[in-house]
Amino acid sequence: MRKLKVRFFIQYYRKIIFIIAIIILLGFLMFCLNKINSKVIIENPTLFGVFGTLVGAIIGGFFSLMGSVWVSSKQQRAVHNIKRKNVIYSPLYDELVDIQDRILVENPYPNYIVFQKGMQTIIPHPQFTAWGRIKSDTRYLEVPVILKKQMEQLELAVREYNDIRGKANDEIKKILNKILKKNGLKKCSIINIGDVISGDVLSDNRIDLYHEEIAFENRKRLDKQTRDAINQQIYENCNNNHVVIKTRELYENWLMIQGETIEMLGILIKQVLVMYEGN
């Protein structure tokens, strides 16, 4: 364990150690020059040649070694960063872009979100799985600190939205039944009616909720003016409800952080492409 710690220390602080080594070498050469009688060396051609050859060999060998170390280190960095792009950055980027540009376009304000791979529904719902897989294996040790903080911030934002989403369904259902009763209609007996209409309410789509979802339940056809009045009351009451307002705020916060995360991952991927893959 001690040897492992020493090797890690040397690897982690290799740049500082390299600089210190150069300073020590230069100091040693200066010390030797001060101790040597330069007049004797200059007046003796043979001794001068030997001394010059020795100094040249030391300096040349040192810089040749440092050059080899630098080239090897650069190659290792290239391999390491390309691997990190392929197994960390790209999976996260692809998943988040798919959620942002496809799933949330088809299903804004999704009713539920999962953090493990499962069967997809007819109306697709977000499945955040890549970050969980990365955190569960050694790849997590290679994730830059800045990306770790960003992904944790994104996961927190998603969970906060997910936690309140069910409460919004309940609030919308209560408001719906209250408005129906107020207008002389019977309450909707569909248990999950809040889940059914909440996406349109949260998106403020202003569709005819009574005509689309509730008319069959009441078995009562209403004229357009009365339906419009009922729909208006439902939307206005929902828009003033604190749970609905908070749900919208958390959804927008999630989208904002998700957009920032996609941008960060895109920059990290482009850096690797430009620096190590020549694109």
PDB file of C-alpha atoms in Angstrom:
ATOM      1  CA  MET A   1       0.000   0.000   0.000  1.00  0.00           C
ATOM      2  CA  ARG A   2       2.873   2.356   0.823  1.00  0.00           C
ATOM      3  CA  LYS A   3       4.502   1.755  -2.576  1.00  0.00           C
ATOM      4  CA  LEU A   4       1.181   2.355  -4.298  1.00  0.00           C
ATOM      5  CA  LYS A   5       0.767   5.640  -2.460  1.00  0.00           C
ATOM      6  CA  VAL A   6       4.295   6.695  -3.402  1.00  0.00           C
ATOM      7  CA  ARG A   7       3.700   5.862  -7.076  1.00  0.00           C
ATOM      8  CA  PHE A   8       0.428   7.778  -7.045  1.00  0.00           C
ATOM      9  CA  PHE A   9       2.153  10.752  -5.389  1.00  0.00           C
ATOM     10  CA  ILE A  10       4.887  10.787  -8.045  1.00  0.00           C
ATOM     11  CA  GLN A  11       2.358  10.479 -10.873  1.00  0.00           C
ATOM     12  CA  TYR A  12       0.072  13.179  -9.464  1.00  0.00           C
ATOM     13  CA  TYR A  13       2.890  15.680  -8.814  1.00  0.00           C
ATOM     14  CA  ARG A  14       5.085  14.695 -11.762  1.00  0.00           C
ATOM     15  CA  LYS A  15       5.218  18.227 -13.216  1.00  0.00           C
ATOM     16  CA  ILE A  16       6.407  19.727  -9.950  1.00  0.00           C
ATOM     17  CA  ILE A  17       8.946  16.908  -9.509  1.00  0.00           C
ATOM     18  CA  PHE A  18      10.220  17.521 -13.068  1.00  0.00           C
ATOM     19  CA  ILE A  19      10.778  21.223 -12.356  1.00  0.00           C
ATOM     20  CA  ILE A  20      12.557  20.449  -9.085  1.00  0.00           C
ATOM     21  CA  ALA A  21      14.792  17.914 -10.883  1.00  0.00           C
ATOM     22  CA  ILE A  22      15.839  20.541 -13.443  1.00  0.00           C
ATOM     23  CA  ILE A  23      16.641  23.031 -10.680  1.00  0.00           C
ATOM     24  CA  ILE A  24      18.713  20.437  -8.821  1.00  0.00           C
ATOM     25  CA  LEU A  25      20.621  19.490 -11.999  1.00  0.00           C
ATOM     26  CA  LEU A  26      21.407  23.112 -12.820  1.00  0.00           C
ATOM     27  CA  GLY A  27      22.447  23.726  -9.239  1.00  0.00           C
ATOM     28  CA  PHE A  28      24.731  20.688  -9.313  1.00  0.00           C
ATOM     29  CA  LEU A  29      26.381  21.857 -12.533  1.00  0.00           C
ATOM     30  CA  MET A  30      26.927  25.342 -11.118  1.00  0.00           C
ATOM     31  CA  PHE A  31      28.423  23.833  -7.956  1.00  0.00           C
ATOM     32  CA  CYS A  32      30.802  21.680 -10.002  1.00  0.00           C
ATOM     33  CA  LEU A  33      31.892  24.638 -12.119  1.00  0.00           C
ATOM     34  CA  ASN A  34      32.649  26.679  -9.019  1.00  0.00           C
ATOM     35  CA  LYS A  35      34.773  23.877  -7.542  1.00  0.00           C
ATOM     36  CA  ILE A  36      36.750  23.152 -10.695  1.00  0.00           C
ATOM     37  CA  ASN A  37      39.823  25.211 -11.559  1.00  0.00           C
ATOM     38  CA  SER A  38      38.668  26.557 -14.901  1.00  0.00           C
ATOM     39  CA  LYS A  39      42.120  27.928 -15.799  1.00  0.00           C
ATOM     40  CA  VAL A  40      43.704  24.467 -15.600  1.00  0.00           C
ATOM     41  CA  ILE A  41      40.980  22.982 -17.792  1.00  0.00           C
ATOM     42  CA  ILE A  42      41.238  25.702 -20.413  1.00  0.00           C
ATOM     43  CA  GLU A  43      45.036  25.474 -20.631  1.00  0.00           C
ATOM     44  CA  ASN A  44      44.902  21.653 -21.005  1.00  0.00           C
ATOM     45  CA  PRO A  45      43.259  20.810 -24.357  1.00  0.00           C
ATOM     46  CA  THR A  46      42.810  17.128 -23.506  1.00  0.00           C
ATOM     47  CA  LEU A  47      41.201  17.828 -20.161  1.00  0.00           C
ATOM     48  CA  PHE A  48      39.078  20.571 -21.722  1.00  0.00           C
ATOM     49  CA  GLY A  49      37.827  18.145 -24.398  1.00  0.00           C
ATOM     50  CA  VAL A  50      36.985  15.468 -21.856  1.00  0.00           C
ATOM     51  CA  PHE A  51      35.166  17.977 -19.664  1.00  0.00           C
ATOM     52  CA  GLY A  52      33.213  19.378 -22.620  1.00  0.00           C
ATOM     53  CA  THR A  53      32.258  15.920 -23.802  1.00  0.00           C
ATOM     54  CA  LEU A  54      31.123  14.944 -20.299  1.00  0.00           C
ATOM     55  CA  VAL A  55      29.007  18.069 -19.829  1.00  0.00           C
ATOM     56  CA  GLY A  56      27.524  17.690 -23.332  1.00  0.00           C
ATOM     57  CA  ALA A  57      26.667  14.047 -22.677  1.00  0.00           C
ATOM     58  CA  ILE A  58      24.996  14.900 -19.370  1.00  0.00           C
ATOM     59  CA  ILE A  59      22.951  17.751 -20.824  1.00  0.00           C
ATOM     60  CA  GLY A  60      22.098  15.853 -24.029  1.00  0.00           C
ATOM     61  CA  GLY A  61      21.155  12.696 -22.158  1.00  0.00           C
ATOM     62  CA  PHE A  62      18.996  14.636 -19.738  1.00  0.00           C
ATOM     63  CA  PHE A  63      17.012  16.464 -22.413  1.00  0.00           C
ATOM     64  CA  SER A  64      16.742  13.306 -24.517  1.00  0.00           C
ATOM     65  CA  LEU A  65      15.273  11.495 -21.514  1.00  0.00           C
ATOM     66  CA  MET A  66      12.893  14.365 -20.786  1.00  0.00           C
ATOM     67  CA  GLY A  67      11.817  14.392 -24.449  1.00  0.00           C
ATOM     68  CA  SER A  68      11.051  10.680 -24.364  1.00  0.00           C
ATOM     69  CA  VAL A  69       9.101  11.093 -21.133  1.00  0.00           C
ATOM     70  CA  TRP A  70       7.157  14.004 -22.622  1.00  0.00           C
ATOM     71  CA  VAL A  71       6.256  12.075 -25.794  1.00  0.00           C
ATOM     72  CA  SER A  72       5.208   9.018 -23.779  1.00  0.00           C
ATOM     73  CA  SER A  73       3.165  11.163 -21.421  1.00  0.00           C
ATOM     74  CA  LYS A  74       1.429  12.886 -24.350  1.00  0.00           C
ATOM     75  CA  GLN A  75       0.530   9.539 -25.914  1.00  0.00           C
ATOM     76  CA  GLN A  76      -0.851   8.256 -22.626  1.00  0.00           C
ATOM     77  CA  ARG A  77      -2.934  11.415 -22.196  1.00  0.00           C
ATOM     78  CA  ALA A  78      -4.333  10.987 -25.696  1.00  0.00           C
ATOM     79  CA  VAL A  79      -5.356   7.373 -25.081  1.00  0.00           C
ATOM     80  CA  HIS A  80      -6.807   8.250 -21.678  1.00  0.00           C
ATOM     81  CA  ASN A  81      -8.856  11.222 -22.924  1.00  0.00           C
ATOM     82  CA  ILE A  82     -10.181   9.395 -25.996  1.00  0.00           C
ATOM     83  CA  LYS A  83     -11.296   6.530 -23.769  1.00  0.00           C
ATOM     84  CA  ARG A  84     -12.930   8.979 -21.353  1.00  0.00           C
ATOM     85  CA  LYS A  85     -14.822  10.567 -24.267  1.00  0.00           C
ATOM     86  CA  ASN A  86     -16.064   7.206 -25.515  1.00  0.00           C
ATOM     87  CA  VAL A  87     -17.150   5.666 -22.197  1.00  0.00           C
ATOM     88  CA  ILE A  88     -18.190   8.746 -20.169  1.00  0.00           C
ATOM     89  CA  TYR A  89     -18.902  11.886 -22.174  1.00  0.00           C
ATOM     90  CA  SER A  90     -20.594  10.355 -25.235  1.00  0.00           C
ATOM     91  CA  PRO A  91     -23.065   8.062 -23.383  1.00  0.00           C
ATOM     92  CA  LEU A  92     -24.163  10.955 -21.150  1.00  0.00           C
ATOM     93  CA  TYR A  93     -24.436  13.377 -24.074  1.00  0.00           C
ATOM     94  CA  ASP A  94     -26.413  10.969 -26.291  1.00  0.00           C
ATOM     95  CA  GLU A  95     -28.882  10.134 -23.522  1.00  0.00           C
ATOM     96  CA  LEU A  96     -29.498  13.750 -22.477  1.00  0.00           C
ATOM     97  CA  VAL A  97     -29.893  14.981 -26.060  1.00  0.00           C
ATOM     98  CA  ASP A  98     -32.420  12.199 -26.762  1.00  0.00           C
ATOM     99  CA  ILE A  99     -34.410  13.173 -23.650  1.00  0.00           C
ATOM    100  CA  GLN A 100     -34.248  16.886 -24.432  1.00  0.00           C
ATOM    101  CA  ASP A 101     -34.902  16.855 -28.178  1.00  0.00           C
ATOM    102  CA  ARG A 102     -37.182  13.846 -28.581  1.00  0.00           C
ATOM    103  CA  ILE A 103     -38.856  12.607 -25.404  1.00  0.00           C
ATOM    104  CA  LEU A 104     -39.673  15.983 -23.846  1.00  0.00           C
ATOM    105  CA  VAL A 105     -40.888  17.277 -27.208  1.00  0.00           C
ATOM    106  CA  GLU A 106     -43.357  14.379 -27.429  1.00  0.00           C
ATOM    107  CA  ASN A 107     -44.114  14.339 -23.706  1.00  0.00           C
ATOM    108  CA  PRO A 108     -43.572  17.698 -21.972  1.00  0.00           C
ATOM    109  CA  TYR A 109     -44.139  17.677 -18.210  1.00  0.00           C
ATOM    110  CA  PRO A 110     -43.822  13.861 -18.050  1.00  0.00           C
ATOM    111  CA  ASN A 111     -45.857  12.159 -15.336  1.00  0.00           C
ATOM    112  CA  TYR A 112     -42.962  10.055 -14.144  1.00  0.00           C
ATOM    113  CA  ILE A 113     -39.234   9.597 -14.622  1.00  0.00           C
ATOM    114  CA  VAL A 114     -37.086   6.541 -13.936  1.00  0.00           C
ATOM    115  CA  PHE A 115     -33.379   6.181 -13.184  1.00  0.00           C
ATOM    116  CA  GLN A 116     -32.941   2.649 -14.465  1.00  0.00           C
ATOM    117  CA  LYS A 117     -33.436   0.993 -17.822  1.00  0.00           C
ATOM    118  CA  GLY A 118     -36.883  -0.473 -18.378  1.00  0.00           C
ATOM    119  CA  MET A 119     -39.657  -0.946 -20.910  1.00  0.00           C
ATOM    120  CA  GLN A 120     -40.539   2.262 -22.719  1.00  0.00           C
ATOM    121  CA  THR A 121     -44.206   3.315 -22.795  1.00  0.00           C
ATOM    122  CA  ILE A 122     -46.306   4.310 -25.824  1.00  0.00           C
ATOM    123  CA  ILE A 123     -45.837   7.939 -24.831  1.00  0.00           C
ATOM    124  CA  PRO A 124     -42.102   7.881 -24.038  1.00  0.00           C
ATOM    125  CA  HIS A 125     -40.900   8.935 -20.598  1.00  0.00           C
ATOM    126  CA  PRO A 126     -37.370   9.985 -19.583  1.00  0.00           C
ATOM    127  CA  GLN A 127     -35.023   7.226 -18.435  1.00  0.00           C
ATOM    128  CA  PHE A 128     -31.837   8.554 -16.827  1.00  0.00           C
ATOM    129  CA  THR A 129     -29.554   5.526 -16.709  1.00  0.00           C
ATOM    130  CA  ALA A 130     -26.084   6.489 -17.994  1.00  0.00           C
ATOM    131  CA  TRP A 131     -24.981   8.504 -14.952  1.00  0.00           C
ATOM    132  CA  GLY A 132     -26.103   5.782 -12.555  1.00  0.00           C
ATOM    133  CA  ARG A 133     -24.064   3.172 -14.440  1.00  0.00           C
ATOM    134  CA  ILE A 134     -20.996   5.418 -14.446  1.00  0.00           C
ATOM    135  CA  LYS A 135     -21.282   6.056 -10.700  1.00  0.00           C
ATOM    136  CA  SER A 136     -21.470   2.326 -10.004  1.00  0.00           C
ATOM    137  CA  ASP A 137     -18.123   1.417 -11.609  1.00  0.00           C
ATOM    138  CA  THR A 138     -14.531   2.650 -11.920  1.00  0.00           C
ATOM    139  CA  ARG A 139     -15.418   5.203 -14.602  1.00  0.00           C
ATOM    140  CA  TYR A 140     -16.618   7.501 -11.817  1.00  0.00           C
ATOM    141  CA  LEU A 141     -13.001   7.940 -10.664  1.00  0.00           C
ATOM    142  CA  GLU A 142     -12.143   9.399 -14.090  1.00  0.00           C
ATOM    143  CA  VAL A 143     -14.980  11.944 -14.244  1.00  0.00           C
ATOM    144  CA  PRO A 144     -13.699  15.537 -13.959  1.00  0.00           C
ATOM    145  CA  VAL A 145     -14.829  17.310 -10.782  1.00  0.00           C
ATOM    146  CA  ILE A 146     -16.640  20.011 -12.760  1.00  0.00           C
ATOM    147  CA  LEU A 147     -18.722  17.371 -14.579  1.00  0.00           C
ATOM    148  CA  LYS A 148     -19.456  15.480 -11.346  1.00  0.00           C
ATOM    149  CA  LYS A 149     -20.885  18.655  -9.801  1.00  0.00           C
ATOM    150  CA  GLN A 150     -22.937  19.392 -12.918  1.00  0.00           C
ATOM    151  CA  MET A 151     -24.396  15.868 -13.106  1.00  0.00           C
ATOM    152  CA  GLU A 152     -25.271  15.856  -9.404  1.00  0.00           C
ATOM    153  CA  GLN A 153     -26.986  19.215  -9.860  1.00  0.00           C
ATOM    154  CA  LEU A 154     -28.955  17.842 -12.813  1.00  0.00           C
ATOM    155  CA  GLU A 155     -29.970  14.682 -10.944  1.00  0.00           C
ATOM    156  CA  LEU A 156     -31.182  16.790  -7.994  1.00  0.00           C
ATOM    157  CA  ALA A 157     -33.248  19.007 -10.316  1.00  0.00           C
ATOM    158  CA  VAL A 158     -34.866  15.973 -11.987  1.00  0.00           C
ATOM    159  CA  ARG A 159     -35.701  14.354  -8.643  1.00  0.00           C
ATOM    160  CA  GLU A 160     -37.207  17.571  -7.282  1.00  0.00           C
ATOM    161  CA  TYR A 161     -39.506  17.790 -10.311  1.00  0.00           C
ATOM    162  CA  ASN A 162     -40.358  14.092 -10.095  1.00  0.00           C
ATOM    163  CA  ASP A 163     -41.261  14.388  -6.407  1.00  0.00           C
ATOM    164  CA  ILE A 164     -43.799  17.157  -6.959  1.00  0.00           C
ATOM    165  CA  ARG A 165     -45.296  15.854 -10.197  1.00  0.00           C
ATOM    166  CA  GLY A 166     -47.732  13.461  -8.505  1.00  0.00           C
ATOM    167  CA  LYS A 167     -48.917  16.244  -6.187  1.00  0.00           C
ATOM    168  CA  ALA A 168     -49.729  18.374  -9.221  1.00  0.00           C
ATOM    169  CA  ASN A 169     -51.937  15.559 -10.588  1.00  0.00           C
ATOM    170  CA  ASP A 170     -53.873  15.435  -7.307  1.00  0.00           C
ATOM    171  CA  GLU A 171     -54.313  19.214  -7.191  1.00  0.00           C
ATOM    172  CA  ILE A 172     -55.544  19.363 -10.797  1.00  0.00           C
ATOM    173  CA  LYS A 173     -58.035  16.556 -10.140  1.00  0.00           C
ATOM    174  CA  LYS A 174     -59.407  18.407  -7.097  1.00  0.00           C
ATOM    175  CA  ILE A 175     -59.769  21.640  -9.062  1.00  0.00           C
ATOM    176  CA  LEU A 176     -61.483  19.825 -11.939  1.00  0.00           C
ATOM    177  CA  ASN A 177     -64.105  18.219  -9.700  1.00  0.00           C
ATOM    178  CA  LYS A 178     -64.663  21.465  -7.836  1.00  0.00           C
ATOM    179  CA  ILE A 179     -65.394  23.302 -11.103  1.00  0.00           C
ATOM    180  CA  LEU A 180     -67.678  20.514 -12.364  1.00  0.00           C
ATOM    181  CA  LYS A 181     -69.696  20.591  -9.118  1.00  0.00           C
ATOM    182  CA  LYS A 182     -69.875  24.380  -9.263  1.00  0.00           C
ATOM    183  CA  ASN A 183     -71.430  24.115 -12.742  1.00  0.00           C
ATOM    184  CA  GLY A 184     -74.029  21.523 -11.726  1.00  0.00           C
ATOM    185  CA  LEU A 185     -72.152  18.525 -13.118  1.00  0.00           C
ATOM    186  CA  LYS A 186     -71.193  15.374 -11.275  1.00  0.00           C
ATOM    187  CA  LYS A 187     -67.619  14.697 -10.251  1.00  0.00           C
ATOM    188  CA  CYS A 188     -65.373  12.745 -12.592  1.00  0.00           C
ATOM    189  CA  SER A 189     -65.016   9.163 -11.352  1.00  0.00           C
ATOM    190  CA  ILE A 190     -61.929   8.420 -13.470  1.00  0.00           C
ATOM    191  CA  ILE A 191     -59.335   7.714 -10.788  1.00  0.00           C
ATOM    192  CA  ASN A 192     -56.344   8.979 -12.746  1.00  0.00           C
ATOM    193  CA  ILE A 193     -58.044  11.912 -14.462  1.00  0.00           C
ATOM    194  CA  GLY A 194     -55.406  14.221 -12.974  1.00  0.00           C
ATOM    195  CA  ASP A 195     -52.680  12.212 -14.687  1.00  0.00           C
ATOM    196  CA  VAL A 196     -54.626  12.310 -17.972  1.00  0.00           C
ATOM    197  CA  ILE A 197     -55.168  16.076 -18.218  1.00  0.00           C
ATOM    198  CA  SER A 198     -52.239  17.424 -16.167  1.00  0.00           C
ATOM    199  CA  GLY A 199     -49.820  17.542 -19.114  1.00  0.00           C
ATOM    200  CA  ASP A 200     -52.170  19.833 -21.058  1.00  0.00           C
ATOM    201  CA  VAL A 201     -52.904  21.935 -17.981  1.00  0.00           C
ATOM    202  CA  LEU A 202     -49.236  22.389 -17.067  1.00  0.00           C
ATOM    203  CA  SER A 203     -48.399  23.214 -20.691  1.00  0.00           C
ATOM    204  CA  ASP A 204     -51.384  25.601 -20.669  1.00  0.00           C
ATOM    205  CA  ASN A 205     -52.497  24.202 -24.039  1.00  0.00           C
ATOM    206  CA  ARG A 206     -56.034  25.511 -23.582  1.00  0.00           C
ATOM    207  CA  ILE A 207     -57.593  22.470 -25.242  1.00  0.00           C
ATOM    208  CA  ASP A 208     -61.272  21.703 -24.592  1.00  0.00           C
ATOM    209  CA  LEU A 209     -60.794  19.522 -21.492  1.00  0.00           C
ATOM    210  CA  TYR A 210     -64.518  18.902 -21.045  1.00  0.00           C
ATOM    211  CA  HIS A 211     -65.042  17.770 -24.621  1.00  0.00           C
ATOM    212  CA  GLU A 212     -61.873  15.628 -24.702  1.00  0.00           C
ATOM    213  CA  GLU A 213     -62.028  13.841 -21.357  1.00  0.00           C
ATOM    214  CA  ILE A 214     -65.121  14.512 -19.284  1.00  0.00           C
ATOM    215  CA  ALA A 215     -68.173  14.671 -21.575  1.00  0.00           C
ATOM    216  CA  PHE A 216     -68.567  10.896 -21.783  1.00  0.00           C
ATOM    217  CA  GLU A 217     -68.301  10.575 -18.008  1.00  0.00           C
ATOM    218  CA  ASN A 218     -71.133  13.071 -17.440  1.00  0.00           C
ATOM    219  CA  ARG A 219     -73.155  11.791 -20.409  1.00  0.00           C
ATOM    220  CA  LYS A 220     -74.201  15.377 -20.901  1.00  0.00           C
ATOM    221  CA  ARG A 221     -73.498  17.404 -24.003  1.00  0.00           C
ATOM    222  CA  LEU A 222     -72.933  21.082 -23.376  1.00  0.00           C
ATOM    223  CA  ASP A 223     -72.983  23.975 -25.787  1.00  0.00           C
ATOM    224  CA  LYS A 224     -69.635  25.475 -26.767  1.00  0.00           C
ATOM    225  CA  GLN A 225     -70.094  28.615 -24.683  1.00  0.00           C
ATOM    226  CA  THR A 226     -70.693  26.609 -21.497  1.00  0.00           C
ATOM    227  CA  ARG A 227     -67.751  24.287 -22.244  1.00  0.00           C
ATOM    228  CA  ASP A 228     -65.498  27.272 -22.851  1.00  0.00           C
ATOM    229  CA  ALA A 229     -66.538  28.777 -19.525  1.00  0.00           C
ATOM    230  CA  ILE A 230     -65.807  25.501 -17.674  1.00  0.00           C
ATOM    231  CA  ASN A 231     -62.442  25.106 -19.393  1.00  0.00           C
ATOM    232  CA  GLN A 232     -61.533  28.724 -18.593  1.00  0.00           C
ATOM    233  CA  GLN A 233     -62.330  28.200 -14.916  1.00  0.00           C
ATOM    234  CA  ILE A 234     -60.250  25.016 -14.772  1.00  0.00           C
ATOM    235  CA  TYR A 235     -57.204  26.634 -16.379  1.00  0.00           C
ATOM    236  CA  GLU A 236     -57.426  29.811 -14.288  1.00  0.00           C
ATOM    237  CA  ASN A 237     -57.778  27.923 -10.994  1.00  0.00           C
ATOM    238  CA  CYS A 238     -54.889  25.629 -11.903  1.00  0.00           C
ATOM    239  CA  ASN A 239     -52.681  28.541 -12.966  1.00  0.00           C
ATOM    240  CA  ASN A 240     -53.185  30.141  -9.546  1.00  0.00           C
ATOM    241  CA  ASN A 241     -52.517  26.930  -7.618  1.00  0.00           C
ATOM    242  CA  HIS A 242     -49.183  27.009  -5.741  1.00  0.00           C
ATOM    243  CA  VAL A 243     -48.390  23.323  -6.478  1.00  0.00           C
ATOM    244  CA  VAL A 244     -48.967  23.811 -10.209  1.00  0.00           C
ATOM    245  CA  ILE A 245     -46.842  26.980 -10.180  1.00  0.00           C
ATOM    246  CA  LYS A 246     -44.050  25.202  -8.293  1.00  0.00           C
ATOM    247  CA  THR A 247     -44.176  22.236 -10.700  1.00  0.00           C
ATOM    248  CA  ARG A 248     -43.694  24.561 -13.653  1.00  0.00           C
ATOM    249  CA  GLU A 249     -40.785  26.299 -11.902  1.00  0.00           C
ATOM    250  CA  LEU A 250     -39.038  22.996 -11.153  1.00  0.00           C
ATOM    251  CA  TYR A 251     -39.614  21.796 -14.726  1.00  0.00           C
ATOM    252  CA  GLU A 252     -38.040  24.949 -16.165  1.00  0.00           C
ATOM    253  CA  ASN A 253     -35.137  24.628 -13.718  1.00  0.00           C
ATOM    254  CA  TRP A 254     -34.597  21.025 -14.839  1.00  0.00           C
ATOM    255  CA  LEU A 255     -34.581  22.038 -18.517  1.00  0.00           C
ATOM    256  CA  MET A 256     -32.164  24.901 -17.859  1.00  0.00           C
ATOM    257  CA  ILE A 257     -29.654  22.710 -15.983  1.00  0.00           C
ATOM    258  CA  GLN A 258     -30.051  19.934 -18.544  1.00  0.00           C
ATOM    259  CA  GLY A 259     -29.267  22.387 -21.358  1.00  0.00           C
ATOM    260  CA  GLU A 260     -26.150  23.574 -19.498  1.00  0.00           C
ATOM    261  CA  THR A 261     -25.049  19.973 -18.981  1.00  0.00           C
ATOM    262  CA  ILE A 262     -25.466  19.116 -22.664  1.00  0.00           C
ATOM    263  CA  GLU A 263     -23.433  22.202 -23.564  1.00  0.00           C
ATOM    264  CA  MET A 264     -20.653  21.231 -21.110  1.00  0.00           C
ATOM    265  CA  LEU A 265     -20.489  17.668 -22.443  1.00  0.00           C
ATOM    266  CA  GLY A 266     -20.384  18.989 -26.008  1.00  0.00           C
ATOM    267  CA  ILE A 267     -17.396  21.181 -25.157  1.00  0.00           C
ATOM    268  CA  LEU A 268     -15.574  18.297 -23.445  1.00  0.00           C
ATOM    269  CA  ILE A 269     -16.143  16.050 -26.462  1.00  0.00           C
ATOM    270  CA  LYS A 270     -14.985  18.732 -28.921  1.00  0.00           C
ATOM    271  CA  GLN A 271     -11.828  19.333 -26.869  1.00  0.00           C
ATOM    272  CA  VAL A 272     -10.863  15.670 -27.173  1.00  0.00           C
ATOM    273  CA  LEU A 273     -11.660  15.638 -30.891  1.00  0.00           C
ATOM    274  CA  VAL A 274      -9.512  18.718 -31.567  1.00  0.00           C
ATOM    275  CA  MET A 275      -6.591  17.909 -29.248  1.00  0.00           C
ATOM    276  CA  TYR A 276      -6.267  14.151 -29.651  1.00  0.00           C
ATOM    277  CA  GLU A 277      -8.208  12.950 -32.690  1.00  0.00           C
ATOM    278  CA  GLY A 278      -7.329  15.714 -35.126  1.00  0.00           C
ATOM    279  CA  ASN A 279     -10.919  16.662 -36.011  1.00  0.00           C
TER     280      ASN A 279
END
